[in-house]
Amino acid sequence: MQKVSKLPRFLIGPERPSLHPRTEIDKLLALEELDKAGAGDLLLSARAGQRGYFRREAVDRLLTEHRRCSADHGLRLWVLLFLELWFREFVDSPS
């Protein structure tokens, strides 16, 4: 007698994509949220560039690839965005 699994086939087959697959909706929501937060404007600003912690071309590449959905850099961009906001709040002198 053959056992029948209640798990979806993609979870048990050799073609399993990953343990935590992200859907296209997740990617779009993350992209929409990053754009609403002004991630590109903040991360590519002159103020962020003056600190010298990030290479502008690398940040621009992350943003471009994420917007084109050729790579999922959502987590990296959120981390960079919140680091930039933290610098503005706690490190930068008042302007």
Short mmCIF file of N, CA and C in Angstrom, two decimals:
data_model
loop_
_atom_site.label_atom_id
_atom_site.label_comp_id
_atom_site.label_asym_id
_atom_site.label_seq_id
_atom_site.Cartn_x
_atom_site.Cartn_y
_atom_site.Cartn_z
N MET A 1 0.84 -1.17 0.00
CA MET A 1 0.00 0.00 0.00
C MET A 1 0.90 1.25 0.00
N GLN A 2 0.49 2.28 -0.76
CA GLN A 2 1.27 3.50 -0.89
C GLN A 2 0.77 4.55 0.10
N LYS A 3 1.70 5.25 0.75
CA LYS A 3 1.32 6.33 1.67
C LYS A 3 0.97 7.58 0.86
N VAL A 4 -0.04 8.29 1.30
CA VAL A 4 -0.43 9.54 0.66
C VAL A 4 -0.07 10.68 1.62
N SER A 5 0.70 11.61 1.12
CA SER A 5 1.11 12.74 1.94
C SER A 5 0.09 13.85 1.84
N LYS A 6 -0.14 14.52 2.95
CA LYS A 6 -1.05 15.67 2.96
C LYS A 6 -0.31 16.97 2.67
N LEU A 7 1.01 16.89 2.53
CA LEU A 7 1.80 18.08 2.24
C LEU A 7 1.70 18.40 0.74
N PRO A 8 1.75 19.68 0.40
CA PRO A 8 1.76 20.03 -1.01
C PRO A 8 2.96 19.41 -1.72
N ARG A 9 2.78 19.03 -2.98
CA ARG A 9 3.81 18.32 -3.73
C ARG A 9 5.13 19.11 -3.81
N PHE A 10 5.06 20.44 -3.95
CA PHE A 10 6.30 21.20 -4.09
C PHE A 10 7.15 21.16 -2.82
N LEU A 11 6.54 20.82 -1.67
CA LEU A 11 7.30 20.73 -0.42
C LEU A 11 8.02 19.40 -0.27
N ILE A 12 7.51 18.37 -0.92
CA ILE A 12 8.11 17.05 -0.73
C ILE A 12 8.91 16.58 -1.94
N GLY A 13 8.71 17.21 -3.10
CA GLY A 13 9.42 16.80 -4.31
C GLY A 13 10.84 17.35 -4.36
N PRO A 14 11.66 16.81 -5.26
CA PRO A 14 13.04 17.28 -5.37
C PRO A 14 13.13 18.70 -5.92
N GLU A 15 12.04 19.20 -6.52
CA GLU A 15 12.07 20.54 -7.10
C GLU A 15 11.73 21.62 -6.09
N ARG A 16 11.70 21.28 -4.80
CA ARG A 16 11.37 22.23 -3.72
C ARG A 16 12.18 23.52 -3.87
N PRO A 17 11.51 24.68 -4.05
CA PRO A 17 12.23 25.93 -4.29
C PRO A 17 13.02 26.44 -3.08
N SER A 18 12.41 26.41 -1.91
CA SER A 18 13.10 26.83 -0.69
C SER A 18 12.20 26.51 0.49
N LEU A 19 12.72 26.63 1.68
CA LEU A 19 11.89 26.34 2.85
C LEU A 19 10.89 27.45 3.13
N HIS A 20 11.21 28.67 2.70
CA HIS A 20 10.32 29.81 2.92
C HIS A 20 10.08 30.53 1.60
N PRO A 21 9.29 29.95 0.70
CA PRO A 21 9.08 30.60 -0.60
C PRO A 21 8.32 31.91 -0.44
N ARG A 22 8.72 32.91 -1.19
CA ARG A 22 8.03 34.20 -1.18
C ARG A 22 7.19 34.29 -2.44
N THR A 23 6.02 34.80 -2.32
CA THR A 23 5.15 34.94 -3.47
C THR A 23 5.42 36.27 -4.18
N GLU A 24 4.92 36.38 -5.38
CA GLU A 24 5.06 37.62 -6.13
C GLU A 24 4.38 38.76 -5.39
N ILE A 25 3.27 38.49 -4.72
CA ILE A 25 2.56 39.52 -3.96
C ILE A 25 3.44 40.05 -2.84
N ASP A 26 4.16 39.16 -2.15
CA ASP A 26 5.08 39.60 -1.10
C ASP A 26 6.13 40.56 -1.65
N LYS A 27 6.68 40.22 -2.81
CA LYS A 27 7.71 41.06 -3.42
C LYS A 27 7.14 42.42 -3.79
N LEU A 28 5.95 42.43 -4.38
CA LEU A 28 5.35 43.70 -4.77
C LEU A 28 5.02 44.56 -3.57
N LEU A 29 4.51 43.94 -2.51
CA LEU A 29 4.21 44.70 -1.30
C LEU A 29 5.48 45.28 -0.70
N ALA A 30 6.53 44.49 -0.67
CA ALA A 30 7.79 44.99 -0.13
C ALA A 30 8.30 46.14 -0.98
N LEU A 31 8.22 46.00 -2.30
CA LEU A 31 8.67 47.06 -3.20
C LEU A 31 7.82 48.31 -3.02
N GLU A 32 6.51 48.13 -2.92
CA GLU A 32 5.61 49.27 -2.73
C GLU A 32 5.92 49.98 -1.40
N GLU A 33 6.15 49.21 -0.37
CA GLU A 33 6.46 49.80 0.94
C GLU A 33 7.79 50.55 0.91
N LEU A 34 8.78 49.99 0.24
CA LEU A 34 10.08 50.68 0.14
C LEU A 34 9.92 51.99 -0.61
N ASP A 35 9.14 51.98 -1.69
CA ASP A 35 8.94 53.21 -2.46
C ASP A 35 8.15 54.24 -1.65
N LYS A 36 7.13 53.77 -0.90
CA LYS A 36 6.36 54.70 -0.07
C LYS A 36 7.24 55.34 0.99
N ALA A 37 8.21 54.60 1.50
CA ALA A 37 9.10 55.11 2.54
C ALA A 37 10.18 56.03 1.95
N GLY A 38 10.24 56.12 0.63
CA GLY A 38 11.24 56.98 -0.01
C GLY A 38 12.65 56.42 0.08
N ALA A 39 12.77 55.11 0.05
CA ALA A 39 14.07 54.47 0.23
C ALA A 39 15.10 54.98 -0.77
N GLY A 40 14.73 55.05 -2.04
CA GLY A 40 15.69 55.50 -3.06
C GLY A 40 16.18 56.90 -2.81
N ASP A 41 15.24 57.80 -2.52
CA ASP A 41 15.62 59.20 -2.28
C ASP A 41 16.55 59.33 -1.08
N LEU A 42 16.24 58.62 0.00
CA LEU A 42 17.07 58.71 1.20
C LEU A 42 18.43 58.06 1.02
N LEU A 43 18.45 56.85 0.46
CA LEU A 43 19.70 56.11 0.35
C LEU A 43 20.65 56.69 -0.68
N LEU A 44 20.12 57.37 -1.69
CA LEU A 44 20.96 57.95 -2.73
C LEU A 44 21.17 59.45 -2.54
N SER A 45 20.74 59.97 -1.40
CA SER A 45 20.86 61.41 -1.14
C SER A 45 22.32 61.79 -0.91
N ALA A 46 22.60 63.08 -1.12
CA ALA A 46 23.95 63.60 -0.87
C ALA A 46 24.32 63.42 0.59
N ARG A 47 23.36 63.60 1.46
CA ARG A 47 23.59 63.47 2.90
C ARG A 47 24.06 62.07 3.26
N ALA A 48 23.41 61.05 2.70
CA ALA A 48 23.83 59.66 2.95
C ALA A 48 25.21 59.40 2.34
N GLY A 49 25.45 59.97 1.17
CA GLY A 49 26.73 59.77 0.50
C GLY A 49 27.90 60.40 1.21
N GLN A 50 27.66 61.51 1.91
CA GLN A 50 28.74 62.21 2.61
C GLN A 50 29.33 61.39 3.75
N ARG A 51 28.54 60.50 4.32
CA ARG A 51 29.05 59.66 5.41
C ARG A 51 30.10 58.68 4.93
N GLY A 52 29.97 58.23 3.69
CA GLY A 52 30.96 57.32 3.11
C GLY A 52 30.85 55.87 3.56
N TYR A 53 29.73 55.49 4.16
CA TYR A 53 29.57 54.11 4.62
C TYR A 53 29.14 53.17 3.50
N PHE A 54 28.48 53.69 2.49
CA PHE A 54 27.97 52.86 1.40
C PHE A 54 28.46 53.40 0.07
N ARG A 55 28.70 52.48 -0.87
CA ARG A 55 29.02 52.90 -2.23
C ARG A 55 27.72 53.18 -2.96
N ARG A 56 27.58 54.39 -3.46
CA ARG A 56 26.35 54.82 -4.12
C ARG A 56 25.96 53.87 -5.25
N GLU A 57 26.95 53.43 -6.05
CA GLU A 57 26.65 52.54 -7.17
C GLU A 57 26.11 51.19 -6.70
N ALA A 58 26.57 50.71 -5.56
CA ALA A 58 26.07 49.45 -5.02
C ALA A 58 24.62 49.59 -4.54
N VAL A 59 24.32 50.68 -3.85
CA VAL A 59 22.95 50.93 -3.40
C VAL A 59 22.02 51.11 -4.59
N ASP A 60 22.48 51.84 -5.60
CA ASP A 60 21.69 52.05 -6.81
C ASP A 60 21.40 50.72 -7.50
N ARG A 61 22.40 49.84 -7.55
CA ARG A 61 22.21 48.51 -8.16
C ARG A 61 21.17 47.70 -7.39
N LEU A 62 21.25 47.72 -6.05
CA LEU A 62 20.26 47.01 -5.24
C LEU A 62 18.85 47.51 -5.53
N LEU A 63 18.69 48.84 -5.56
CA LEU A 63 17.37 49.42 -5.84
C LEU A 63 16.87 49.05 -7.23
N THR A 64 17.74 49.14 -8.23
CA THR A 64 17.36 48.83 -9.61
C THR A 64 16.95 47.37 -9.75
N GLU A 65 17.77 46.46 -9.24
CA GLU A 65 17.45 45.03 -9.34
C GLU A 65 16.16 44.71 -8.60
N HIS A 66 15.96 45.34 -7.46
CA HIS A 66 14.74 45.07 -6.68
C HIS A 66 13.50 45.58 -7.42
N ARG A 67 13.60 46.77 -8.01
CA ARG A 67 12.46 47.34 -8.74
C ARG A 67 12.12 46.53 -9.98
N ARG A 68 13.13 45.97 -10.62
CA ARG A 68 12.91 45.15 -11.82
C ARG A 68 12.49 43.72 -11.47
N CYS A 69 12.50 43.40 -10.19
CA CYS A 69 12.19 42.04 -9.70
C CYS A 69 13.17 41.00 -10.24
N SER A 70 14.39 41.43 -10.56
CA SER A 70 15.40 40.46 -10.99
C SER A 70 16.13 39.88 -9.79
N ALA A 71 15.97 40.53 -8.62
CA ALA A 71 16.53 40.02 -7.37
C ALA A 71 15.69 40.58 -6.22
N ASP A 72 15.64 39.83 -5.15
CA ASP A 72 14.88 40.28 -3.98
C ASP A 72 15.86 40.84 -2.96
N HIS A 73 15.99 42.17 -2.96
CA HIS A 73 16.89 42.85 -2.02
C HIS A 73 16.09 43.58 -0.96
N GLY A 74 14.83 43.19 -0.77
CA GLY A 74 13.97 43.89 0.17
C GLY A 74 14.55 44.01 1.56
N LEU A 75 15.05 42.92 2.10
CA LEU A 75 15.61 42.94 3.45
C LEU A 75 16.83 43.85 3.53
N ARG A 76 17.73 43.73 2.56
CA ARG A 76 18.93 44.58 2.55
C ARG A 76 18.54 46.06 2.49
N LEU A 77 17.58 46.38 1.63
CA LEU A 77 17.18 47.77 1.48
C LEU A 77 16.50 48.31 2.73
N TRP A 78 15.66 47.48 3.38
CA TRP A 78 15.04 47.93 4.63
C TRP A 78 16.10 48.20 5.69
N VAL A 79 17.11 47.33 5.78
CA VAL A 79 18.18 47.52 6.77
C VAL A 79 18.93 48.82 6.48
N LEU A 80 19.29 49.04 5.21
CA LEU A 80 19.99 50.27 4.85
C LEU A 80 19.13 51.50 5.12
N LEU A 81 17.85 51.39 4.81
CA LEU A 81 16.94 52.51 5.03
C LEU A 81 16.85 52.87 6.51
N PHE A 82 16.67 51.87 7.36
CA PHE A 82 16.55 52.17 8.79
C PHE A 82 17.87 52.61 9.40
N LEU A 83 18.99 52.13 8.86
CA LEU A 83 20.28 52.63 9.32
C LEU A 83 20.43 54.11 8.96
N GLU A 84 20.04 54.45 7.74
CA GLU A 84 20.11 55.86 7.32
C GLU A 84 19.20 56.73 8.20
N LEU A 85 18.00 56.25 8.48
CA LEU A 85 17.09 57.01 9.35
C LEU A 85 17.66 57.14 10.76
N TRP A 86 18.32 56.10 11.24
CA TRP A 86 18.94 56.13 12.57
C TRP A 86 20.05 57.18 12.61
N PHE A 87 20.90 57.18 11.55
CA PHE A 87 21.96 58.19 11.48
C PHE A 87 21.37 59.59 11.50
N ARG A 88 20.31 59.81 10.75
CA ARG A 88 19.70 61.14 10.69
C ARG A 88 19.13 61.57 12.04
N GLU A 89 18.61 60.60 12.76
CA GLU A 89 17.96 60.92 14.05
C GLU A 89 18.97 61.08 15.18
N PHE A 90 19.99 60.21 15.23
CA PHE A 90 20.85 60.15 16.41
C PHE A 90 22.30 60.58 16.21
N VAL A 91 22.77 60.65 14.97
CA VAL A 91 24.18 60.93 14.75
C VAL A 91 24.40 62.29 14.12
N ASP A 92 23.64 62.59 13.09
CA ASP A 92 23.82 63.86 12.38
C ASP A 92 23.56 65.04 13.31
N SER A 93 24.34 66.06 13.11
CA SER A 93 24.07 67.28 13.87
C SER A 93 22.84 67.96 13.28
N PRO A 94 22.09 68.69 14.10
CA PRO A 94 20.90 69.36 13.58
C PRO A 94 21.28 70.33 12.46
N SER A 95 20.48 70.31 11.38
CA SER A 95 20.78 71.23 10.27
C SER A 95 19.80 72.36 10.24
#
